[in-house]
CSV table of N, CA and C in Angstrom, one decimal:
chain,number,residue,atom,x,y,z
Z,28,MET,N,0.8,-1.2,0.0
Z,28,MET,CA,0.0,0.0,0.0
Z,28,MET,C,0.9,1.2,0.0
Z,29,GLU,N,0.5,2.2,-0.8
Z,29,GLU,CA,1.2,3.5,-0.9
Z,29,GLU,C,0.2,4.6,-0.4
Z,30,ILE,N,0.8,5.7,0.1
Z,30,ILE,CA,0.0,6.8,0.5
Z,30,ILE,C,0.4,8.0,-0.2
Z,31,ALA,N,-0.5,8.8,-0.7
Z,31,ALA,CA,-0.3,10.1,-1.3
Z,31,ALA,C,-1.0,11.1,-0.4
Z,32,TYR,N,-0.5,12.3,-0.3
Z,32,TYR,CA,-1.1,13.3,0.5
Z,32,TYR,C,-1.8,14.3,-0.4
Z,33,SER,N,-3.1,14.5,-0.2
Z,33,SER,CA,-3.9,15.4,-1.0
Z,33,SER,C,-3.4,16.8,-0.8
Z,34,VAL,N,-4.0,17.8,-1.6
Z,34,VAL,CA,-3.6,19.2,-1.5
Z,34,VAL,C,-3.9,19.8,-0.1
Z,35,ASN,N,-4.8,19.2,0.6
Z,35,ASN,CA,-5.2,19.7,2.0
Z,35,ASN,C,-4.5,18.8,3.1
Z,36,GLY,N,-3.6,18.0,2.7
Z,36,GLY,CA,-2.8,17.2,3.6
Z,36,GLY,C,-3.3,15.9,4.1
Z,37,THR,N,-4.5,15.5,3.6
Z,37,THR,CA,-5.1,14.2,4.0
Z,37,THR,C,-4.3,13.0,3.3
Z,38,PRO,N,-3.9,12.0,4.1
Z,38,PRO,CA,-3.3,10.8,3.5
Z,38,PRO,C,-4.4,10.0,2.8
Z,39,ILE,N,-4.1,9.8,1.5
Z,39,ILE,CA,-5.0,9.0,0.6
Z,39,ILE,C,-4.3,7.7,0.3
Z,40,ARG,N,-4.9,6.6,0.7
Z,40,ARG,CA,-4.4,5.3,0.5
Z,40,ARG,C,-4.7,4.7,-0.9
Z,41,LEU,N,-3.7,4.1,-1.5
Z,41,LEU,CA,-3.8,3.3,-2.7
Z,41,LEU,C,-3.3,1.9,-2.4
Z,42,THR,N,-4.3,1.0,-2.1
Z,42,THR,CA,-3.9,-0.4,-1.8
Z,42,THR,C,-3.6,-1.1,-3.1
Z,43,TYR,N,-2.8,-2.2,-2.9
Z,43,TYR,CA,-2.5,-3.0,-4.1
Z,43,TYR,C,-3.8,-3.7,-4.6
Z,44,GLU,N,-4.7,-4.0,-3.8
Z,44,GLU,CA,-6.0,-4.6,-4.2
Z,44,GLU,C,-6.8,-3.6,-5.1
Z,45,ARG,N,-6.8,-2.4,-4.7
Z,45,ARG,CA,-7.5,-1.4,-5.4
Z,45,ARG,C,-6.8,-1.1,-6.8
Z,46,TRP,N,-5.4,-1.1,-6.7
Z,46,TRP,CA,-4.7,-0.9,-8.0
Z,46,TRP,C,-4.9,-2.0,-8.9
Z,47,PHE,N,-5.0,-3.3,-8.4
Z,47,PHE,CA,-5.3,-4.4,-9.3
Z,47,PHE,C,-6.7,-4.2,-9.9
Z,48,HIS,N,-7.7,-3.8,-9.1
Z,48,HIS,CA,-9.0,-3.5,-9.6
Z,48,HIS,C,-9.0,-2.5,-10.7
Z,49,ILE,N,-8.3,-1.4,-10.5
Z,49,ILE,CA,-8.2,-0.3,-11.4
Z,49,ILE,C,-7.6,-0.8,-12.8
Z,50,THR,N,-6.5,-1.5,-12.7
Z,50,THR,CA,-5.9,-1.9,-13.9
Z,50,THR,C,-6.6,-3.0,-14.6
Z,51,GLU,N,-7.4,-3.8,-13.9
Z,51,GLU,CA,-8.2,-4.8,-14.6
Z,51,GLU,C,-9.3,-4.1,-15.5
Z,52,ASN,N,-9.8,-2.9,-15.1
Z,52,ASN,CA,-10.8,-2.2,-15.8
Z,52,ASN,C,-10.2,-1.2,-16.8
Z,53,HIS,N,-9.0,-0.7,-16.5
Z,53,HIS,CA,-8.3,0.3,-17.3
Z,53,HIS,C,-6.9,-0.1,-17.5
Z,54,ASP,N,-6.7,-1.1,-18.4
Z,54,ASP,CA,-5.4,-1.7,-18.5
Z,54,ASP,C,-4.4,-0.7,-19.1
Z,55,ASP,N,-4.8,0.4,-19.7
Z,55,ASP,CA,-3.9,1.5,-20.2
Z,55,ASP,C,-3.2,2.2,-19.1
Z,56,LEU,N,-3.7,2.0,-17.8
Z,56,LEU,CA,-3.0,2.6,-16.7
Z,56,LEU,C,-2.0,1.8,-16.0
Z,57,ALA,N,-1.7,0.6,-16.5
Z,57,ALA,CA,-0.9,-0.4,-15.8
Z,57,ALA,C,0.5,0.2,-15.5
Z,58,SER,N,1.1,1.0,-16.3
Z,58,SER,CA,2.4,1.5,-16.0
Z,58,SER,C,2.4,2.9,-15.4
Z,59,TYR,N,1.3,3.4,-14.9
Z,59,TYR,CA,1.1,4.7,-14.4
Z,59,TYR,C,0.8,4.8,-12.9
Z,60,TYR,N,1.3,3.8,-12.1
Z,60,TYR,CA,1.1,3.7,-10.7
Z,60,TYR,C,1.5,5.0,-10.0
Z,61,PHE,N,2.8,5.4,-10.2
Z,61,PHE,CA,3.3,6.5,-9.5
Z,61,PHE,C,2.7,7.8,-10.0
Z,62,GLU,N,2.3,7.9,-11.2
Z,62,GLU,CA,1.6,9.1,-11.8
Z,62,GLU,C,0.3,9.2,-11.1
Z,63,VAL,N,-0.4,8.1,-10.8
Z,63,VAL,CA,-1.7,8.2,-10.1
Z,63,VAL,C,-1.5,8.8,-8.7
Z,64,LEU,N,-0.5,8.4,-8.0
Z,64,LEU,CA,-0.2,8.9,-6.7
Z,64,LEU,C,0.2,10.4,-6.8
Z,65,GLU,N,1.0,10.7,-7.8
Z,65,GLU,CA,1.5,12.1,-8.0
Z,65,GLU,C,0.3,13.0,-8.3
Z,66,THR,N,-0.7,12.5,-9.0
Z,66,THR,CA,-1.9,13.3,-9.4
Z,66,THR,C,-2.7,13.7,-8.2
Z,67,VAL,N,-2.7,12.8,-7.2
Z,67,VAL,CA,-3.4,13.1,-5.9
Z,67,VAL,C,-2.6,14.2,-5.2
Z,68,GLU,N,-1.3,14.1,-5.2
Z,68,GLU,CA,-0.5,15.1,-4.5
Z,68,GLU,C,-0.3,16.4,-5.2
Z,69,LYS,N,-0.2,16.4,-6.5
Z,69,LYS,CA,0.1,17.6,-7.3
Z,69,LYS,C,-0.8,17.7,-8.5
Z,70,PRO,N,-2.1,17.8,-8.3
Z,70,PRO,CA,-3.0,17.9,-9.5
Z,70,PRO,C,-3.0,19.3,-10.1
Z,71,GLU,N,-3.4,19.5,-11.3
Z,71,GLU,CA,-3.5,20.8,-11.9
Z,71,GLU,C,-4.8,21.4,-11.4
Z,72,PHE,N,-5.8,20.6,-11.2
Z,72,PHE,CA,-7.1,21.1,-10.6
Z,72,PHE,C,-7.9,19.9,-10.1
Z,73,ILE,N,-8.8,20.2,-9.2
Z,73,ILE,CA,-9.7,19.2,-8.6
Z,73,ILE,C,-11.1,19.7,-8.8
Z,74,ILE,N,-11.9,18.7,-9.3
Z,74,ILE,CA,-13.3,19.0,-9.5
Z,74,ILE,C,-14.1,18.1,-8.5
Z,75,ARG,N,-15.3,18.5,-8.2
Z,75,ARG,CA,-16.2,17.8,-7.3
Z,75,ARG,C,-16.7,16.6,-8.1
Z,76,GLY,N,-16.7,15.4,-7.4
Z,76,GLY,CA,-17.2,14.2,-7.9
Z,76,GLY,C,-18.6,13.9,-7.3
Z,77,ASN,N,-19.0,12.6,-7.4
Z,77,ASN,CA,-20.3,12.2,-6.9
Z,77,ASN,C,-20.1,11.7,-5.4
Z,78,LYS,N,-21.1,11.9,-4.7
Z,78,LYS,CA,-21.2,11.4,-3.3
Z,78,LYS,C,-20.0,11.7,-2.4
Z,79,GLY,N,-19.5,12.9,-2.5
Z,79,GLY,CA,-18.4,13.4,-1.7
Z,79,GLY,C,-17.0,13.1,-2.2
Z,80,SER,N,-17.0,12.5,-3.4
Z,80,SER,CA,-15.6,12.2,-3.9
Z,80,SER,C,-15.1,13.4,-4.6
Z,81,LEU,N,-13.8,13.3,-4.9
Z,81,LEU,CA,-13.1,14.4,-5.6
Z,81,LEU,C,-12.3,13.8,-6.7
Z,82,LYS,N,-12.2,14.6,-7.8
Z,82,LYS,CA,-11.4,14.2,-9.0
Z,82,LYS,C,-10.2,15.1,-9.2
Z,83,ALA,N,-9.0,14.5,-8.9
Z,83,ALA,CA,-7.8,15.1,-9.1
Z,83,ALA,C,-7.4,15.0,-10.6
Z,84,VAL,N,-7.0,16.1,-11.3
Z,84,VAL,CA,-6.8,16.0,-12.7
Z,84,VAL,C,-5.4,16.6,-13.0
Z,85,LYS,N,-4.7,15.9,-13.9
Z,85,LYS,CA,-3.4,16.3,-14.3
Z,85,LYS,C,-3.2,16.1,-15.8
Z,86,SER,N,-2.6,17.0,-16.5
Z,86,SER,CA,-2.3,16.9,-17.9
Z,86,SER,C,-1.1,15.9,-18.0
Z,87,MET,N,-1.2,15.0,-19.0
Z,87,MET,CA,-0.2,14.1,-19.3
Z,87,MET,C,0.4,14.3,-20.7
Z,88,GLY,N,0.2,15.5,-21.2
Z,88,GLY,CA,0.7,15.9,-22.5
Z,88,GLY,C,-0.4,16.4,-23.4
Z,89,LYS,N,-0.1,16.6,-24.6
Z,89,LYS,CA,-1.1,17.1,-25.5
Z,89,LYS,C,-2.4,16.3,-25.6
Z,90,ASP,N,-3.5,16.9,-25.2
Z,90,ASP,CA,-4.8,16.2,-25.2
Z,90,ASP,C,-4.9,14.9,-24.5
Z,91,LYS,N,-4.0,14.7,-23.4
Z,91,LYS,CA,-4.1,13.5,-22.6
Z,91,LYS,C,-4.2,14.0,-21.1
Z,92,TRP,N,-5.2,13.4,-20.4
Z,92,TRP,CA,-5.4,13.8,-19.0
Z,92,TRP,C,-5.5,12.6,-18.2
Z,93,LEU,N,-5.1,12.7,-17.0
Z,93,LEU,CA,-5.2,11.6,-16.0
Z,93,LEU,C,-6.2,12.1,-14.9
Z,94,VAL,N,-7.2,11.3,-14.6
Z,94,VAL,CA,-8.2,11.6,-13.5
Z,94,VAL,C,-8.1,10.6,-12.5
Z,95,VAL,N,-7.9,11.0,-11.2
Z,95,VAL,CA,-7.9,10.1,-10.1
Z,95,VAL,C,-9.1,10.5,-9.2
Z,96,ILE,N,-10.0,9.6,-9.0
Z,96,ILE,CA,-11.1,9.8,-8.1
Z,96,ILE,C,-10.8,9.2,-6.7
Z,97,TYR,N,-10.9,10.1,-5.7
Z,97,TYR,CA,-10.6,9.7,-4.4
Z,97,TYR,C,-11.6,10.3,-3.4
Z,98,ARG,N,-11.6,9.7,-2.2
Z,98,ARG,CA,-12.5,10.3,-1.1
Z,98,ARG,C,-11.8,10.4,0.2
Z,99,GLY,N,-11.9,11.5,0.8
Z,99,GLY,CA,-11.4,11.7,2.2
Z,99,GLY,C,-12.5,11.3,3.2
Z,100,ILE,N,-12.2,10.3,4.0
Z,100,ILE,CA,-13.1,9.9,5.1
Z,100,ILE,C,-13.0,10.9,6.3
Z,101,SER,N,-11.8,11.3,6.6
Z,101,SER,CA,-11.6,12.3,7.6
Z,101,SER,C,-10.3,13.1,7.3
Z,102,LYS,N,-9.8,13.9,8.2
Z,102,LYS,CA,-8.6,14.6,7.9
Z,102,LYS,C,-7.4,13.7,8.0
Z,103,GLU,N,-7.6,12.5,8.6
Z,103,GLU,CA,-6.5,11.6,8.8
Z,103,GLU,C,-6.6,10.4,7.8
Z,104,ASP,N,-7.6,10.3,7.0
Z,104,ASP,CA,-7.7,9.0,6.2
Z,104,ASP,C,-8.6,9.3,4.9
Z,105,GLY,N,-8.1,8.7,3.8
Z,105,GLY,CA,-8.9,8.7,2.6
Z,105,GLY,C,-8.4,7.6,1.7
Z,106,PHE,N,-9.0,7.4,0.5
Z,106,PHE,CA,-8.6,6.3,-0.3
Z,106,PHE,C,-8.9,6.6,-1.8
Z,107,VAL,N,-8.2,6.0,-2.7
Z,107,VAL,CA,-8.4,6.1,-4.1
Z,107,VAL,C,-9.5,5.2,-4.5
Z,108,ILE,N,-10.5,5.7,-5.3
Z,108,ILE,CA,-11.6,4.9,-5.8
Z,108,ILE,C,-11.2,4.3,-7.1
Z,109,THR,N,-10.8,5.1,-8.1
Z,109,THR,CA,-10.4,4.7,-9.4
Z,109,THR,C,-9.6,5.7,-10.1
Z,110,ALA,N,-9.1,5.4,-11.3
Z,110,ALA,CA,-8.4,6.3,-12.1
Z,110,ALA,C,-8.6,6.0,-13.5
Z,111,TYR,N,-8.5,7.0,-14.4
Z,111,TYR,CA,-8.8,6.7,-15.8
Z,111,TYR,C,-8.2,7.8,-16.7
Z,112,PHE,N,-8.1,7.6,-18.0
Z,112,PHE,CA,-7.7,8.6,-19.0
Z,112,PHE,C,-9.0,8.9,-19.7
Z,113,PRO,N,-9.5,10.1,-19.6
Z,113,PRO,CA,-10.8,10.5,-20.3
Z,113,PRO,C,-10.4,10.9,-21.8
Z,114,ASN,N,-11.4,10.9,-22.6
Z,114,ASN,CA,-11.3,11.3,-24.0
Z,114,ASN,C,-11.0,12.8,-24.2
Z,115,LYS,N,-11.4,13.6,-23.2
Z,115,LYS,CA,-11.1,15.0,-23.3
Z,115,LYS,C,-10.9,15.6,-21.9
Z,116,LYS,N,-10.6,16.9,-21.9
Z,116,LYS,CA,-10.3,17.5,-20.6
Z,116,LYS,C,-11.6,17.5,-19.7
Z,117,PRO,N,-11.5,17.0,-18.5
Z,117,PRO,CA,-12.6,16.9,-17.6
Z,117,PRO,C,-13.2,18.3,-17.3
Z,118,LYS,N,-14.5,18.3,-17.2
Z,118,LYS,CA,-15.2,19.5,-16.8
Z,118,LYS,C,-16.0,19.3,-15.5
Z,119,GLY,N,-16.3,20.3,-14.8
Z,119,GLY,CA,-17.1,20.2,-13.6
Z,119,GLY,C,-16.9,21.4,-12.7
Z,120,ASP,N,-17.4,21.2,-11.5
Z,120,ASP,CA,-17.3,22.3,-10.5
Z,120,ASP,C,-15.9,22.2,-9.9
Z,121,THR,N,-15.0,23.1,-10.4
Z,121,THR,CA,-13.6,23.2,-9.9
Z,121,THR,C,-13.6,23.8,-8.5
Z,122,ILE,N,-13.0,23.0,-7.6
Z,122,ILE,CA,-13.0,23.4,-6.2
Z,122,ILE,C,-11.6,23.8,-5.8
Z,123,TRP,N,-10.6,23.5,-6.6
Z,123,TRP,CA,-9.2,23.8,-6.3
Z,123,TRP,C,-8.4,23.8,-7.6
Z,124,GLN,N,-7.5,24.8,-7.8
Z,124,GLN,CA,-6.8,24.9,-9.0
Z,124,GLN,C,-5.4,25.4,-8.7
Z,125,TYR,N,-4.4,24.8,-9.3
Z,125,TYR,CA,-3.0,25.2,-9.1
Z,125,TYR,C,-2.8,26.5,-9.7
Z,126,SER,N,-2.2,27.5,-9.0
Z,126,SER,CA,-2.0,28.8,-9.5
Z,126,SER,C,-0.5,28.9,-9.8
Z,127,TYR,N,-0.2,29.4,-11.0
Z,127,TYR,CA,1.2,29.5,-11.4
Z,127,TYR,C,1.8,30.8,-10.9
């Protein structure tokens, strides 16, 4: 199990079981384990997800984005739900954005 710290300092767990589940459904992510963790820690922006989840978004190059959906249970614990490469830049209610 690895832990990434979200932009507000919450430790977000990525268990090996969850990673296996993610790559079973999104095999194109198989070699992006550390990028998934980095996206939680250093996203370009975060948009509101469903049922209290958050979507950390990071550009992976021209027209390629990585989205990591996670949930914070408390200030001391959270977990990755899934990750994927969308077909276009994600849209939604932006709740945090990296400022240059």
